[in-house]
mmCIF file of C-alpha atoms in Angstrom:
data_model
loop_
_atom_site.group_PDB
_atom_site.id
_atom_site.type_symbol
_atom_site.label_atom_id
_atom_site.label_comp_id
_atom_site.label_asym_id
_atom_site.label_seq_id
_atom_site.Cartn_x
_atom_site.Cartn_y
_atom_site.Cartn_z
ATOM 1 C CA GLN A 72 186.847 -34.425 120.321
ATOM 2 C CA LYS A 73 185.221 -36.555 117.633
ATOM 3 C CA GLU A 74 185.949 -40.262 117.911
ATOM 4 C CA VAL A 75 187.074 -40.524 114.275
ATOM 5 C CA GLU A 76 188.353 -37.432 112.512
ATOM 6 C CA GLN A 77 189.018 -36.814 108.847
ATOM 7 C CA ASN A 78 189.785 -33.702 106.860
ATOM 8 C CA SER A 79 186.613 -32.968 104.889
ATOM 9 C CA GLY A 80 188.532 -31.770 101.840
ATOM 10 C CA PRO A 81 188.098 -31.526 98.990
ATOM 11 C CA LEU A 82 191.474 -33.060 98.297
ATOM 12 C CA SER A 83 192.315 -32.276 94.704
ATOM 13 C CA VAL A 84 195.010 -34.290 92.915
ATOM 14 C CA PRO A 85 195.993 -34.566 89.240
ATOM 15 C CA GLU A 86 195.420 -37.799 87.365
ATOM 16 C CA GLY A 87 198.299 -40.209 87.899
ATOM 17 C CA ALA A 88 199.364 -38.719 91.233
ATOM 18 C CA ILE A 89 199.248 -40.323 94.673
ATOM 19 C CA ALA A 90 196.282 -39.340 96.826
ATOM 20 C CA SER A 91 196.864 -39.519 100.569
ATOM 21 C CA LEU A 92 193.857 -39.654 102.876
ATOM 22 C CA ASN A 93 194.257 -39.463 106.633
ATOM 23 C CA CYS A 94 192.214 -40.443 109.653
ATOM 24 C CA THR A 95 192.800 -40.207 113.405
ATOM 25 C CA TYR A 96 190.830 -41.939 116.131
ATOM 26 C CA SER A 97 190.483 -41.382 119.859
ATOM 27 C CA ASP A 98 189.925 -44.855 121.384
ATOM 28 C CA ARG A 99 193.272 -46.609 121.975
ATOM 29 C CA GLY A 100 191.438 -49.915 122.312
ATOM 30 C CA SER A 101 190.275 -49.878 118.692
ATOM 31 C CA GLN A 102 191.214 -53.048 116.872
ATOM 32 C CA SER A 103 189.832 -52.903 113.334
ATOM 33 C CA PHE A 104 190.006 -50.164 110.754
ATOM 34 C CA PHE A 105 188.202 -49.770 107.464
ATOM 35 C CA TRP A 106 188.130 -47.513 104.442
ATOM 36 C CA TYR A 107 184.863 -47.152 102.536
ATOM 37 C CA ARG A 108 184.425 -45.355 99.224
ATOM 38 C CA GLN A 109 181.152 -43.544 98.581
ATOM 39 C CA TYR A 110 180.246 -42.090 95.215
ATOM 40 C CA SER A 111 177.806 -39.203 95.216
ATOM 41 C CA GLY A 112 174.270 -40.479 95.783
ATOM 42 C CA LYS A 113 175.428 -44.058 96.337
ATOM 43 C CA SER A 114 176.023 -46.307 99.326
ATOM 44 C CA PRO A 115 179.402 -46.888 101.011
ATOM 45 C CA GLU A 116 181.526 -49.677 99.568
ATOM 46 C CA LEU A 117 184.322 -51.351 101.537
ATOM 47 C CA ILE A 118 187.674 -51.023 99.786
ATOM 48 C CA MET A 119 190.244 -51.778 102.483
ATOM 49 C CA SER A 120 190.472 -53.166 105.986
ATOM 50 C CA ILE A 121 193.514 -53.292 108.252
ATOM 51 C CA TYR A 122 193.987 -54.841 111.669
ATOM 52 C CA SER A 123 197.706 -54.673 112.542
ATOM 53 C CA ASN A 124 200.365 -52.001 112.448
ATOM 54 C CA GLY A 125 202.079 -51.425 109.141
ATOM 55 C CA ASP A 126 201.022 -51.362 105.524
ATOM 56 C CA LYS A 127 198.489 -53.436 103.628
ATOM 57 C CA GLU A 128 198.422 -53.242 99.844
ATOM 58 C CA ASP A 129 195.629 -54.165 97.455
ATOM 59 C CA GLY A 130 196.178 -53.107 93.866
ATOM 60 C CA ARG A 131 196.502 -49.326 93.717
ATOM 61 C CA PHE A 132 195.363 -48.965 97.346
ATOM 62 C CA THR A 133 197.589 -49.087 100.434
ATOM 63 C CA ALA A 134 196.248 -48.781 103.958
ATOM 64 C CA GLN A 135 198.660 -47.761 106.694
ATOM 65 C CA LEU A 136 198.052 -48.183 110.414
ATOM 66 C CA ASN A 137 199.977 -46.729 113.341
ATOM 67 C CA LYS A 138 198.237 -47.638 116.585
ATOM 68 C CA ALA A 139 200.742 -45.769 118.761
ATOM 69 C CA SER A 140 199.867 -42.542 116.967
ATOM 70 C CA GLN A 141 196.200 -43.556 116.559
ATOM 71 C CA TYR A 142 196.450 -42.863 112.877
ATOM 72 C CA VAL A 143 195.280 -44.703 109.781
ATOM 73 C CA SER A 144 195.757 -43.603 106.211
ATOM 74 C CA LEU A 145 194.833 -44.626 102.690
ATOM 75 C CA LEU A 146 197.131 -44.089 99.729
ATOM 76 C CA ILE A 147 195.780 -44.302 96.196
ATOM 77 C CA ARG A 148 198.515 -44.649 93.587
ATOM 78 C CA ASP A 149 198.062 -43.624 89.948
ATOM 79 C CA SER A 150 194.853 -41.779 90.832
ATOM 80 C CA GLN A 151 192.132 -41.866 88.197
ATOM 81 C CA PRO A 152 189.105 -39.591 87.702
ATOM 82 C CA SER A 153 186.991 -42.631 88.620
ATOM 83 C CA ASP A 154 188.540 -42.465 92.105
ATOM 84 C CA SER A 155 186.746 -39.163 92.703
ATOM 85 C CA ALA A 156 184.459 -39.919 95.631
ATOM 86 C CA THR A 157 184.136 -39.445 99.374
ATOM 87 C CA TYR A 158 186.306 -41.779 101.432
ATOM 88 C CA LEU A 159 184.991 -42.771 104.842
ATOM 89 C CA CYS A 160 187.255 -43.999 107.601
ATOM 90 C CA ALA A 161 185.590 -46.402 110.063
ATOM 91 C CA VAL A 162 186.918 -47.798 113.315
ATOM 92 C CA ARG A 163 185.574 -50.712 115.299
ATOM 93 C CA ASN A 164 185.699 -50.166 119.045
ATOM 94 C CA PRO A 165 185.992 -53.237 121.255
ATOM 95 C CA GLY A 166 183.401 -52.216 123.796
ATOM 96 C CA GLY A 167 179.734 -53.151 123.775
ATOM 97 C CA TYR A 168 178.592 -54.547 120.463
ATOM 98 C CA ASN A 169 181.710 -53.778 118.468
ATOM 99 C CA LYS A 170 180.036 -50.964 116.604
ATOM 100 C CA LEU A 171 181.641 -49.144 113.703
ATOM 101 C CA ILE A 172 182.360 -45.458 114.254
ATOM 102 C CA PHE A 173 182.577 -43.497 111.017
ATOM 103 C CA GLY A 174 184.409 -40.310 110.249
ATOM 104 C CA ALA A 175 182.614 -37.629 108.259
ATOM 105 C CA GLY A 176 184.621 -38.477 105.147
ATOM 106 C CA THR A 177 187.147 -36.810 102.872
ATOM 107 C CA ARG A 178 186.057 -35.776 99.410
ATOM 108 C CA LEU A 179 188.652 -36.627 96.763
ATOM 109 C CA ALA A 180 188.640 -34.967 93.350
ATOM 110 C CA VAL A 181 190.992 -36.338 90.683
ATOM 111 C CA HIS A 182 191.283 -33.978 87.747
ATOM 112 C CA PRO A 183 192.555 -34.954 84.265
ATOM 113 C CA ASN B 55 171.938 -62.516 94.767
ATOM 114 C CA ALA B 56 170.682 -58.960 95.394
ATOM 115 C CA GLY B 57 172.693 -58.295 98.579
ATOM 116 C CA VAL B 58 170.981 -55.674 100.741
ATOM 117 C CA THR B 59 167.817 -54.076 99.382
ATOM 118 C CA GLN B 60 165.884 -51.104 100.756
ATOM 119 C CA THR B 61 162.470 -49.649 100.019
ATOM 120 C CA PRO B 62 161.441 -47.001 99.279
ATOM 121 C CA LYS B 63 164.279 -45.159 97.509
ATOM 122 C CA PHE B 64 162.737 -41.735 98.130
ATOM 123 C CA GLN B 65 160.022 -40.481 100.455
ATOM 124 C CA VAL B 66 158.535 -37.118 101.335
ATOM 125 C CA LEU B 67 156.615 -36.878 104.605
ATOM 126 C CA LYS B 68 154.822 -34.135 106.437
ATOM 127 C CA THR B 69 155.685 -33.482 110.064
ATOM 128 C CA GLY B 70 153.819 -35.929 112.279
ATOM 129 C CA GLN B 71 153.295 -38.593 109.639
ATOM 130 C CA SER B 72 154.561 -42.109 110.191
ATOM 131 C CA MET B 73 156.318 -44.510 107.880
ATOM 132 C CA THR B 74 158.341 -47.705 107.843
ATOM 133 C CA LEU B 75 161.593 -48.186 105.945
ATOM 134 C CA GLN B 76 162.108 -51.746 104.793
ATOM 135 C CA CYS B 77 165.396 -53.610 104.521
ATOM 136 C CA ALA B 78 166.126 -57.165 103.422
ATOM 137 C CA GLN B 79 169.309 -59.143 102.838
ATOM 138 C CA ASP B 80 169.786 -62.451 101.070
ATOM 139 C CA MET B 81 173.311 -63.209 102.321
ATOM 140 C CA ASN B 82 172.190 -65.162 105.408
ATOM 141 C CA HIS B 83 173.853 -62.623 107.696
ATOM 142 C CA ASN B 84 173.052 -62.593 111.387
ATOM 143 C CA SER B 85 173.703 -58.909 112.081
ATOM 144 C CA MET B 86 171.815 -55.994 110.578
ATOM 145 C CA TYR B 87 172.073 -52.246 111.123
ATOM 146 C CA TRP B 88 170.294 -48.970 110.443
ATOM 147 C CA TYR B 89 172.363 -45.809 109.924
ATOM 148 C CA ARG B 90 171.537 -42.253 109.026
ATOM 149 C CA GLN B 91 173.886 -40.012 107.064
ATOM 150 C CA ASP B 92 173.764 -36.256 107.268
ATOM 151 C CA PRO B 93 176.077 -33.742 105.571
ATOM 152 C CA GLY B 94 179.296 -33.324 107.533
ATOM 153 C CA MET B 95 178.251 -35.910 110.121
ATOM 154 C CA GLY B 96 179.264 -39.216 108.608
ATOM 155 C CA LEU B 97 177.224 -42.349 109.244
ATOM 156 C CA ARG B 98 175.573 -42.659 112.650
ATOM 157 C CA LEU B 99 174.129 -45.889 113.989
ATOM 158 C CA ILE B 100 170.434 -45.735 114.893
ATOM 159 C CA TYR B 101 169.691 -49.358 115.854
ATOM 160 C CA TYR B 102 171.241 -52.717 115.253
ATOM 161 C CA SER B 103 170.246 -56.358 115.504
ATOM 162 C CA ALA B 104 172.946 -58.873 116.357
ATOM 163 C CA SER B 105 170.687 -61.804 115.522
ATOM 164 C CA GLU B 106 167.095 -62.694 114.760
ATOM 165 C CA GLY B 107 164.891 -61.716 117.679
ATOM 166 C CA THR B 108 167.257 -59.156 119.217
ATOM 167 C CA THR B 109 167.556 -55.401 118.728
ATOM 168 C CA ASP B 110 169.581 -52.735 120.508
ATOM 169 C CA LYS B 111 169.949 -48.972 120.438
ATOM 170 C CA GLY B 112 172.813 -47.305 118.678
ATOM 171 C CA GLU B 113 174.078 -43.751 118.873
ATOM 172 C CA VAL B 114 170.922 -41.873 117.773
ATOM 173 C CA PRO B 115 167.808 -44.020 118.514
ATOM 174 C CA ASN B 116 165.387 -41.300 119.627
ATOM 175 C CA GLY B 117 162.315 -41.036 117.387
ATOM 176 C CA TYR B 118 162.805 -44.467 115.823
ATOM 177 C CA ASN B 119 161.734 -48.039 116.418
ATOM 178 C CA VAL B 120 162.879 -51.224 114.724
ATOM 179 C CA SER B 121 161.659 -54.744 114.112
ATOM 180 C CA ARG B 122 163.751 -57.756 113.178
ATOM 181 C CA LEU B 123 160.989 -59.621 111.448
ATOM 182 C CA ASN B 124 163.114 -62.651 110.592
ATOM 183 C CA LYS B 125 166.723 -63.306 109.674
ATOM 184 C CA ARG B 126 166.331 -61.551 106.324
ATOM 185 C CA GLU B 127 164.342 -58.454 107.227
ATOM 186 C CA PHE B 128 164.983 -55.484 109.508
ATOM 187 C CA SER B 129 162.585 -52.524 109.386
ATOM 188 C CA LEU B 130 162.894 -48.995 110.756
ATOM 189 C CA ARG B 131 159.789 -47.073 111.801
ATOM 190 C CA LEU B 132 159.296 -43.361 112.303
ATOM 191 C CA GLU B 133 156.158 -42.970 114.414
ATOM 192 C CA SER B 134 155.863 -39.184 114.156
ATOM 193 C CA ALA B 135 158.285 -37.735 111.636
ATOM 194 C CA ALA B 136 160.120 -34.488 112.397
ATOM 195 C CA PRO B 137 162.138 -32.226 110.056
ATOM 196 C CA SER B 138 165.278 -33.247 112.018
ATOM 197 C CA GLN B 139 164.799 -36.749 110.634
ATOM 198 C CA THR B 140 165.401 -35.551 107.081
ATOM 199 C CA SER B 141 168.378 -37.654 106.095
ATOM 200 C CA VAL B 142 169.631 -40.543 104.012
ATOM 201 C CA TYR B 143 169.039 -43.873 105.716
ATOM 202 C CA PHE B 144 171.244 -46.880 105.060
ATOM 203 C CA CYS B 145 170.651 -50.438 106.087
ATOM 204 C CA ALA B 146 173.621 -52.777 106.386
ATOM 205 C CA SER B 147 174.247 -56.406 107.203
ATOM 206 C CA SER B 148 177.391 -58.187 108.269
ATOM 207 C CA GLU B 149 179.062 -61.526 108.601
ATOM 208 C CA VAL B 150 182.098 -62.877 110.379
ATOM 209 C CA PRO B 151 183.667 -65.422 108.026
ATOM 210 C CA ALA B 152 185.488 -68.365 109.555
ATOM 211 C CA GLY B 153 188.898 -67.168 110.673
ATOM 212 C CA GLY B 154 188.146 -63.696 109.377
ATOM 213 C CA HIS B 155 186.835 -60.327 110.409
ATOM 214 C CA GLU B 156 183.392 -58.806 110.243
ATOM 215 C CA THR B 157 182.523 -56.926 107.058
ATOM 216 C CA GLN B 158 179.463 -54.709 106.661
ATOM 217 C CA TYR B 159 177.588 -54.492 103.370
ATOM 218 C CA PHE B 160 175.316 -51.534 102.713
ATOM 219 C CA GLY B 161 172.007 -51.185 100.908
ATOM 220 C CA PRO B 162 171.380 -48.420 98.339
ATOM 221 C CA GLY B 163 169.796 -46.043 100.850
ATOM 222 C CA THR B 164 166.464 -44.278 101.367
ATOM 223 C CA ARG B 165 166.346 -40.516 100.945
ATOM 224 C CA LEU B 166 163.773 -39.053 103.326
ATOM 225 C CA LEU B 167 162.536 -35.472 103.371
ATOM 226 C CA VAL B 168 160.303 -34.350 106.223
ATOM 227 C CA LEU B 169 158.504 -31.057 105.599
#
């Protein structure tokens, strides 16, 4: 079992819709969770971080964390074509040097 | 303030050749990282440096060496390149702000092709 799993997609949504991206992780001791956006040919860019159960909102983005289910999600409201990118879920494990474990990413395509 | 910079942007090597990927950050961060990204594999940590003068292995260190030259610079060396090292390499640095959580910032990447 991979430590951080994401559906590779592509997830295709119409402009203006809500895009829902999901991520599960295997280490129950994980404390910090991150969503990075990566445009094709570019480097990852941090868009959201979440550390406690529940929802965290930032503009059109909402991160949701459920530690009991080992599940973290990212909702993008009013999706725009400029949101088309690969979204990487990353989890920080508490052991060792607190490394980030990345999922393989979900490709999102927002069509007009 | 350039953030994290990497050189070169692109490189083609023949099997067995050596090269060094350079990374520098101007954010006064203590921690620096080298990742590789392959299709369908996500980002995998090669080496990291928690502070100047220290380096440690990550998930996939075989075939690589690193040097933390000073607080700003962290280089990755391939001594004898292999086709399996064809990848996109990202350098990152991080800080832990007072009362906050660590955030990693990534450089633009180096695309390496080993023939």
